[in-house]
Structures are given as C-alpha cells and as structure tokens.
mmCIF file with all atom_site columns, C-alpha atoms in Angstrom:
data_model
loop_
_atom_site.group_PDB
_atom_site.id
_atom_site.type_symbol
_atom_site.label_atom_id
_atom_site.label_alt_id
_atom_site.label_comp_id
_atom_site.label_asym_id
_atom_site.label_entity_id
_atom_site.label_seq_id
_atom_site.pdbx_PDB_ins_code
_atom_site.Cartn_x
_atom_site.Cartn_y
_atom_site.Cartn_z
_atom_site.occupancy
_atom_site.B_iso_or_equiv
_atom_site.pdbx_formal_charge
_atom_site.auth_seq_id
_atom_site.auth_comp_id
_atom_site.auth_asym_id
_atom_site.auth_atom_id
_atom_site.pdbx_PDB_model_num
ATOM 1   C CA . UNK A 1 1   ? 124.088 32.676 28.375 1.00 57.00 ? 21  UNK A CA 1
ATOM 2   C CA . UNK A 1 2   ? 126.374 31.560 31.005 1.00 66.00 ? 22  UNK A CA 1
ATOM 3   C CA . UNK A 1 3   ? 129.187 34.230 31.236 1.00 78.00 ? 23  UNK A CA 1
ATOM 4   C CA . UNK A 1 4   ? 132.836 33.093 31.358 1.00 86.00 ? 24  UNK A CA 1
ATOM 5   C CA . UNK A 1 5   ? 134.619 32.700 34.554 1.00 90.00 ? 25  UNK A CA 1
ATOM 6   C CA . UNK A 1 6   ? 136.857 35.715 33.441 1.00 93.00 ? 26  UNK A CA 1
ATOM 7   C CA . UNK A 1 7   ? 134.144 37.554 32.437 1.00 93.00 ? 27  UNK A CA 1
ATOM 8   C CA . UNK A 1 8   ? 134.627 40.555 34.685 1.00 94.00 ? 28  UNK A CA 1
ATOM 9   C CA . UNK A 1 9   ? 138.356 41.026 34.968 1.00 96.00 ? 29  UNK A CA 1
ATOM 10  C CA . UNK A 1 10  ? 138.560 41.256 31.042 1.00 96.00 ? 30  UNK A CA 1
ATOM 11  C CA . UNK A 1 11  ? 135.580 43.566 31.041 1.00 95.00 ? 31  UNK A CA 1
ATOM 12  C CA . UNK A 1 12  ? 137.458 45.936 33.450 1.00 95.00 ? 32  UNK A CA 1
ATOM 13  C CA . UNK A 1 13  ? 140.916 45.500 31.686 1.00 96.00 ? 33  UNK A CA 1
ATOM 14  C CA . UNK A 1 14  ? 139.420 46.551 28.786 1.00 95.00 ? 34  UNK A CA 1
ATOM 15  C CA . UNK A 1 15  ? 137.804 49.570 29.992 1.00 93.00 ? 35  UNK A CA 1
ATOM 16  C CA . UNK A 1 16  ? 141.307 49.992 31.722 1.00 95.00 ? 36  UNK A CA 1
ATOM 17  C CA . UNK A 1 17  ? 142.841 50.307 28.014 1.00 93.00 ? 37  UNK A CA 1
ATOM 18  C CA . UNK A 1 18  ? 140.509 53.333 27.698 1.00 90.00 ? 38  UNK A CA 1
ATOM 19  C CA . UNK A 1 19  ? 137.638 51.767 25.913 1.00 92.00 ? 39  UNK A CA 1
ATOM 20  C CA . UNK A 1 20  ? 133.872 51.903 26.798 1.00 91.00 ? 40  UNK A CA 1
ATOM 21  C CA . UNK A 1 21  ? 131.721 48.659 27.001 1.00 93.00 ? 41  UNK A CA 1
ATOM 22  C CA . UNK A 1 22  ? 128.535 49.743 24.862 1.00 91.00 ? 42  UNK A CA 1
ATOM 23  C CA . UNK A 1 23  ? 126.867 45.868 25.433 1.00 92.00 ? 43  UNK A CA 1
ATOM 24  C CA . UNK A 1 24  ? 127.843 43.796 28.081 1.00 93.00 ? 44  UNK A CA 1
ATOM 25  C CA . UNK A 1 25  ? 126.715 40.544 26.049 1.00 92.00 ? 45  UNK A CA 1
ATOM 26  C CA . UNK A 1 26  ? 126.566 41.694 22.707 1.00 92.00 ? 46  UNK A CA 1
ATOM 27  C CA . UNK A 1 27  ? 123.655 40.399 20.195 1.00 92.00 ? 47  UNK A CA 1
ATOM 28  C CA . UNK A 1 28  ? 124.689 39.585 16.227 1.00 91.00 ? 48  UNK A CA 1
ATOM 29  C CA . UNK A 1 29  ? 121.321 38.749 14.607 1.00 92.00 ? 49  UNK A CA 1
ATOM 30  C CA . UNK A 1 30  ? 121.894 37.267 10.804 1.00 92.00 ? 50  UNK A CA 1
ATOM 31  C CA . UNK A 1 31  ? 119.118 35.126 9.100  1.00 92.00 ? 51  UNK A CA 1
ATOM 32  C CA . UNK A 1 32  ? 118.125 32.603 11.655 1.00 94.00 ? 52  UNK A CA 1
ATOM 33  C CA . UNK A 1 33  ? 120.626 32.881 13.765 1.00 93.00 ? 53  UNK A CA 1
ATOM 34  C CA . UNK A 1 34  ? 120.826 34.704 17.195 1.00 93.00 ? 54  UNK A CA 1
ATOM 35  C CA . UNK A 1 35  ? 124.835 34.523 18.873 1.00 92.00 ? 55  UNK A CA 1
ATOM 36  C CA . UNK A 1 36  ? 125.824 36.300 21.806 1.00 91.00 ? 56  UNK A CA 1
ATOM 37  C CA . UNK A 1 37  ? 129.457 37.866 22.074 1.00 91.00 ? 57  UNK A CA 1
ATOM 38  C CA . UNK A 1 38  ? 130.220 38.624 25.536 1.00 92.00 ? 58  UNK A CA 1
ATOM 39  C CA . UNK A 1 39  ? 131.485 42.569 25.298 1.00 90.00 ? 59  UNK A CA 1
ATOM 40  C CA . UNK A 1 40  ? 130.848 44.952 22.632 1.00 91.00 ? 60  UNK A CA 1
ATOM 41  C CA . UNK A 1 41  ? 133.164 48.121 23.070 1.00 92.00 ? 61  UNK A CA 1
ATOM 42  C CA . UNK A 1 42  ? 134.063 51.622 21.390 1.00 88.00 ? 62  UNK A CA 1
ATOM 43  C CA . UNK A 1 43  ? 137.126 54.074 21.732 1.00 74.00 ? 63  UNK A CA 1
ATOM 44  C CA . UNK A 1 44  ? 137.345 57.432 20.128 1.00 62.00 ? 64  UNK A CA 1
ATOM 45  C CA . UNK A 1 45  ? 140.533 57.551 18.405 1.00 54.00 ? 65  UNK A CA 1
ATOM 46  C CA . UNK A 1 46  ? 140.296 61.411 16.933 1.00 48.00 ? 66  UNK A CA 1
ATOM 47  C CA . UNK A 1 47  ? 137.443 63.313 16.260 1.00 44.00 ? 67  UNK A CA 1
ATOM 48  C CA . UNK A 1 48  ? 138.006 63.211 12.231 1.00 45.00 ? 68  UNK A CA 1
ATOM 49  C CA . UNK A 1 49  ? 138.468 59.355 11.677 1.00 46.00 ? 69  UNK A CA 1
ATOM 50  C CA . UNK A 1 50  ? 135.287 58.393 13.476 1.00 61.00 ? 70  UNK A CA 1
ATOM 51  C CA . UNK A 1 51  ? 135.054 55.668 16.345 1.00 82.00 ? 71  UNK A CA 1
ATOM 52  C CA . UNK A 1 52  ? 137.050 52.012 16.233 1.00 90.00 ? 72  UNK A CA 1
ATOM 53  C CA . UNK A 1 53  ? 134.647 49.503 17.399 1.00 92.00 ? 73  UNK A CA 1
ATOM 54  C CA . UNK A 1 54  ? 135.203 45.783 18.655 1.00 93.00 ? 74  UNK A CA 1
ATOM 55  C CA . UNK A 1 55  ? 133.149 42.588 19.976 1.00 94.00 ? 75  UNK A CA 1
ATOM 56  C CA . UNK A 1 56  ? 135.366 40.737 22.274 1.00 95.00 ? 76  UNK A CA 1
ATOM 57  C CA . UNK A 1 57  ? 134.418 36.788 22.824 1.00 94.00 ? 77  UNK A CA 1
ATOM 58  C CA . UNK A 1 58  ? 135.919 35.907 25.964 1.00 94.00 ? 78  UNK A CA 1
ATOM 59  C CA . UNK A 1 59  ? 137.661 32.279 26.595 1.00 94.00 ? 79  UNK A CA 1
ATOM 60  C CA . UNK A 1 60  ? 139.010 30.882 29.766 1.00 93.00 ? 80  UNK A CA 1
ATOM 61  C CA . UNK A 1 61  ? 140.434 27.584 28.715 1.00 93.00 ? 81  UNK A CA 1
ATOM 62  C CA . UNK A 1 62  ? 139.727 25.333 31.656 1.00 90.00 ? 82  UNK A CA 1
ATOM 63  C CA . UNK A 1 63  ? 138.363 22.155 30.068 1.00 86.00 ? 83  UNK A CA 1
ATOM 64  C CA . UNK A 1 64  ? 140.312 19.025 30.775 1.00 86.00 ? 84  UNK A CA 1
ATOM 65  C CA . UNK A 1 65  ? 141.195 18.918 26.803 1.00 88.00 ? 85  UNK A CA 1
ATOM 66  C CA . UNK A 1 66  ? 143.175 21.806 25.420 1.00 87.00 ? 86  UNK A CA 1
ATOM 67  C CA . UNK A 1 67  ? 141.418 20.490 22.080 1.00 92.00 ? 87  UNK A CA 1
ATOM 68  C CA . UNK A 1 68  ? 137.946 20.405 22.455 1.00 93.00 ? 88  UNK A CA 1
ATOM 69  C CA . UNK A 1 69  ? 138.940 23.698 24.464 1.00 93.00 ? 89  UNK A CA 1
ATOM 70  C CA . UNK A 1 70  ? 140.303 25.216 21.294 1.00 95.00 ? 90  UNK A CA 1
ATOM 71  C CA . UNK A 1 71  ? 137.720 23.399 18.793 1.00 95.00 ? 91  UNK A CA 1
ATOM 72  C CA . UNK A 1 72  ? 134.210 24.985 20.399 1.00 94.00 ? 92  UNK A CA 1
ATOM 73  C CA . UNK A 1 73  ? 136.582 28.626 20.472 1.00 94.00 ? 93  UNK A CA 1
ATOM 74  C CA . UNK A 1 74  ? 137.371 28.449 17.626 1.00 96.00 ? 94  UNK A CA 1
ATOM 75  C CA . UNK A 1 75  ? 134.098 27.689 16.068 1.00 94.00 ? 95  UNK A CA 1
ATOM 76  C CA . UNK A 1 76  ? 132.161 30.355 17.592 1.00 93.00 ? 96  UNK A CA 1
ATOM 77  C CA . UNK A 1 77  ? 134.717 32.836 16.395 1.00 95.00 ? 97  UNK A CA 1
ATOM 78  C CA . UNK A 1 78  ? 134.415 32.187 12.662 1.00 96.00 ? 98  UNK A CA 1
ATOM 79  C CA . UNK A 1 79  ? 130.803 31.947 13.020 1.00 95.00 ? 99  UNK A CA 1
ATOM 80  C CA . UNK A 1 80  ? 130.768 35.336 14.412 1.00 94.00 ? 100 UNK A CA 1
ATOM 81  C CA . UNK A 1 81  ? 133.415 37.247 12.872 1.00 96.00 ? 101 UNK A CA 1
ATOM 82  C CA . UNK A 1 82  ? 131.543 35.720 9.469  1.00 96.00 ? 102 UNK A CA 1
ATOM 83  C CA . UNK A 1 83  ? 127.919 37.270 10.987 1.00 95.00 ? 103 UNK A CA 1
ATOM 84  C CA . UNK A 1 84  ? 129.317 40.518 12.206 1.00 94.00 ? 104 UNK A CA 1
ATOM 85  C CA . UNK A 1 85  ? 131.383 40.984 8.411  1.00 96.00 ? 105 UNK A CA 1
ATOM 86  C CA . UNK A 1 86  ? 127.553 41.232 7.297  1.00 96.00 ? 106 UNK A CA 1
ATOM 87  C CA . UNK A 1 87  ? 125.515 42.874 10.202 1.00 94.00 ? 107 UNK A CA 1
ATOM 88  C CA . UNK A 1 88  ? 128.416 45.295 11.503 1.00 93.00 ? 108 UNK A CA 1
ATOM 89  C CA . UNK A 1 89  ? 131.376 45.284 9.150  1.00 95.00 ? 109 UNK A CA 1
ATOM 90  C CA . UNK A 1 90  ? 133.187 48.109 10.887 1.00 93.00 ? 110 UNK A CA 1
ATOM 91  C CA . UNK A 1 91  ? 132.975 46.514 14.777 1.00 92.00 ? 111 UNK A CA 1
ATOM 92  C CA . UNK A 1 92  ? 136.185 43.805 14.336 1.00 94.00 ? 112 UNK A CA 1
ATOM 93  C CA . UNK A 1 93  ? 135.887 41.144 16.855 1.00 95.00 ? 113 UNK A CA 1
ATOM 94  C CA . UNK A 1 94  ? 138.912 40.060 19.368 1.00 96.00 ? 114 UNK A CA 1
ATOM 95  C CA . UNK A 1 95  ? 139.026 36.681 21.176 1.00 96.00 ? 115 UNK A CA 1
ATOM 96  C CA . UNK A 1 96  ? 140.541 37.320 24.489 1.00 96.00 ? 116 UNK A CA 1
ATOM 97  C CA . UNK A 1 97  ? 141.505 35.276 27.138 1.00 97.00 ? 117 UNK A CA 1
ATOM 98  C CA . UNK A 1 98  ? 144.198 35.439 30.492 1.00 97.00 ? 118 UNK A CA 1
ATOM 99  C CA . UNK A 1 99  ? 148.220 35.722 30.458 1.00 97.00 ? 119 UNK A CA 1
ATOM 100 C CA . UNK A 1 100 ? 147.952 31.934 31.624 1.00 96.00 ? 120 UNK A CA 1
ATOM 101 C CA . UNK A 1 101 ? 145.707 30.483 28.868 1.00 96.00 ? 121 UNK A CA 1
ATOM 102 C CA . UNK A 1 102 ? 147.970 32.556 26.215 1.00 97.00 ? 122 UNK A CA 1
ATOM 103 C CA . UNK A 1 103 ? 150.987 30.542 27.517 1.00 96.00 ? 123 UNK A CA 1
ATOM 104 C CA . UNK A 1 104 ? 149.855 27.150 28.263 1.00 95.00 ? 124 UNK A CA 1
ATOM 105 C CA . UNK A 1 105 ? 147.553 26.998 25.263 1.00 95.00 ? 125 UNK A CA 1
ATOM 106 C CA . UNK A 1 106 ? 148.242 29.618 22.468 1.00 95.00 ? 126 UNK A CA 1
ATOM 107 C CA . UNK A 1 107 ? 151.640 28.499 22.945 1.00 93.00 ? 127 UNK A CA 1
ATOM 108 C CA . UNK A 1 108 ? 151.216 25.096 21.685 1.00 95.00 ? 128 UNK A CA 1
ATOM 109 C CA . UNK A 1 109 ? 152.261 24.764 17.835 1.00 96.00 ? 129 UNK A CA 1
ATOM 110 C CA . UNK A 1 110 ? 148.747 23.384 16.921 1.00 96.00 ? 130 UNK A CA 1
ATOM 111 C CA . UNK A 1 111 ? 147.188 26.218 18.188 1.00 96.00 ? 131 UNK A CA 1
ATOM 112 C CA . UNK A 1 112 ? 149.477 28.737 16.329 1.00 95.00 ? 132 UNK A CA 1
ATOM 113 C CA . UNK A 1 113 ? 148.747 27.097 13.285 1.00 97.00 ? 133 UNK A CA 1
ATOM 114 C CA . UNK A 1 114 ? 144.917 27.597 13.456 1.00 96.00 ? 134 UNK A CA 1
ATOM 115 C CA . UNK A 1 115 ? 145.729 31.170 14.704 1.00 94.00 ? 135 UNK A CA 1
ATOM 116 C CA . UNK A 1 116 ? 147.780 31.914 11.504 1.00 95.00 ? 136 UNK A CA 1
ATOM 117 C CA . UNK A 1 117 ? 145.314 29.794 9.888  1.00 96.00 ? 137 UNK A CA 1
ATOM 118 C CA . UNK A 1 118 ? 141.896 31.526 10.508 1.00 96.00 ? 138 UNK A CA 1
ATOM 119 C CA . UNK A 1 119 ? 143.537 35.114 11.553 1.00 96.00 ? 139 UNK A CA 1
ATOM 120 C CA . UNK A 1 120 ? 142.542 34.640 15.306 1.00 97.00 ? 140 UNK A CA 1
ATOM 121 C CA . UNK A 1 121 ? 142.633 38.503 16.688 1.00 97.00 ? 141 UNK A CA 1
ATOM 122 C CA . UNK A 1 122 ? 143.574 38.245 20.270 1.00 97.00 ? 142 UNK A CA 1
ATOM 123 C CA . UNK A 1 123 ? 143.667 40.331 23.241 1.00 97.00 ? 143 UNK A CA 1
ATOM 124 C CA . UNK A 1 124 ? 145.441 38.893 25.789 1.00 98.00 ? 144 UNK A CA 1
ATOM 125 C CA . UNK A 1 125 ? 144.652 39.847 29.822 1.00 98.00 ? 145 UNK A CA 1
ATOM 126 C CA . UNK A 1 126 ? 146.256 40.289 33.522 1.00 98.00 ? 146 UNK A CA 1
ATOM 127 C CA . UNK A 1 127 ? 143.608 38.757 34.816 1.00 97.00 ? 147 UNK A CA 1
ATOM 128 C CA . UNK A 1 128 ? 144.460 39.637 38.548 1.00 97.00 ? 148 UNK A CA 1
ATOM 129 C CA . UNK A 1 129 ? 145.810 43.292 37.685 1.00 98.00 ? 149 UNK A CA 1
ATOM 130 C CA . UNK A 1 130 ? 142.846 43.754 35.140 1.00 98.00 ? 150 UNK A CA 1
ATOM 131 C CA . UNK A 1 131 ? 144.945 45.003 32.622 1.00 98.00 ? 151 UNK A CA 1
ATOM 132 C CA . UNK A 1 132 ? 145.035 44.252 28.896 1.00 97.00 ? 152 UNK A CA 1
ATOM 133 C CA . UNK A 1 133 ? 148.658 42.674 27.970 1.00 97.00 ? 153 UNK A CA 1
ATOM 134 C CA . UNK A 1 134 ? 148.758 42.404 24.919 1.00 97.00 ? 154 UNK A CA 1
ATOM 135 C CA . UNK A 1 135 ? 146.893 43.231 21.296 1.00 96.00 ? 155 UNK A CA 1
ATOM 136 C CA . UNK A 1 136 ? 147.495 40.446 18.611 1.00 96.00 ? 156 UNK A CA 1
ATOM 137 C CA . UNK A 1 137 ? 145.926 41.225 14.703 1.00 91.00 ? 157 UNK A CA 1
#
C-alpha cells in the first residue's frame, strides 16, 4: 500500500510524543479481510497499569473534493476500528492528519457532525515541526 504523503512527519511526531512505532504499516486480519493501518504504536504509561496501545490511520486531505476526501476516511476508519474491537480490543485506533487539514476540513460543520457522529479519535500534527498538536477522543 501506497503510504500517505505525510506519512513520515506523523510517524516522527508521534515518536516525538514519546511513543514507539511497533509496525510501520500495521496488519488487522478478521475473517476475509486483510486492512493495513499505517502506524501501530505503544507507550508505557507506569509499570502497574500495563502498556496503552494505538493504530494510527494517517489522512492528508488533498483530493479536489473535501467529500469524497472525508467519505473514503471515514470508511476505512469504521471498518477498522470495527476489526481491531475484535482482533486487538485494547490497541484504540487514532485518525491523524496535519494542523492544515484539521482547519480547512475538520472545521467544516459537516465534518464535525460525522466526527460527533461516529466518535472520530484524532491526533492532529505540525507537520513541518513533527510534533503532535493535539489529542482529540
């Protein structure tokens, strides 16, 4: 699979936030169905409550159509947050995309419907200083 064109500086942001990339293009199997996350990370938060653990699907936003954009995001996330619930229920998975793709796009009503909607977690990046912005639940 074709990585995104923020691929790397996301990567690196998040290791920036302190966590460790365990799969760089991350693998949920369920029945017939093989999907590819981009990251799959871990962070140590104390020694007696275990390991957090995340899949991060990264989005740039750059089609000509904020909706179709939006539409194909959207639907990969629910298809893999749904797998993962079943094949890793304790890895959550975050969508994360750039400061400018946050503003221009997340920031459009529609869009903050369907991420109230379908609980969109979101991680949102400095791309150029490679540094993680913000943490949305």
């Amino acid at each position: 699979m074709a990585k995104d064109i923020i691929h790397e500086p996301v990567k690196r942001a998040i290791k920036n936030a302190g966590w460790t990339i365990t799969n760089d293009q991350y693998t949920v199997q369920f029945a017939e169905f093989t999907m590819y996350a981009d990251l799959a990370a871990e962070r140590v938060i104390a020694a007696q409550r275990g390991k957090d653990k995340i899949a991060v699907e990264i989005k740039s936003f750059v089609k000509r159509s904020p909706v179709q954009d939006v539409r194909d995001a959207l639907g990969q996330y629910v298809m893999y947050r749904a797998y993962l619930a079943q094949v890793e229920p304790d890895r959550k998975l975050y969508m994360a995309t750039s400061m400018r793709a946050y503003r221009d796009v997340f920031g459009l009503k529609a869009v903050e419907f369907l991420m109230e909607q379908f609980a969109i977690a979101l991680i949102v990046v400095n791309i150029e200083r490679e540094e993680v912005i913000r943490w949305i639940d």
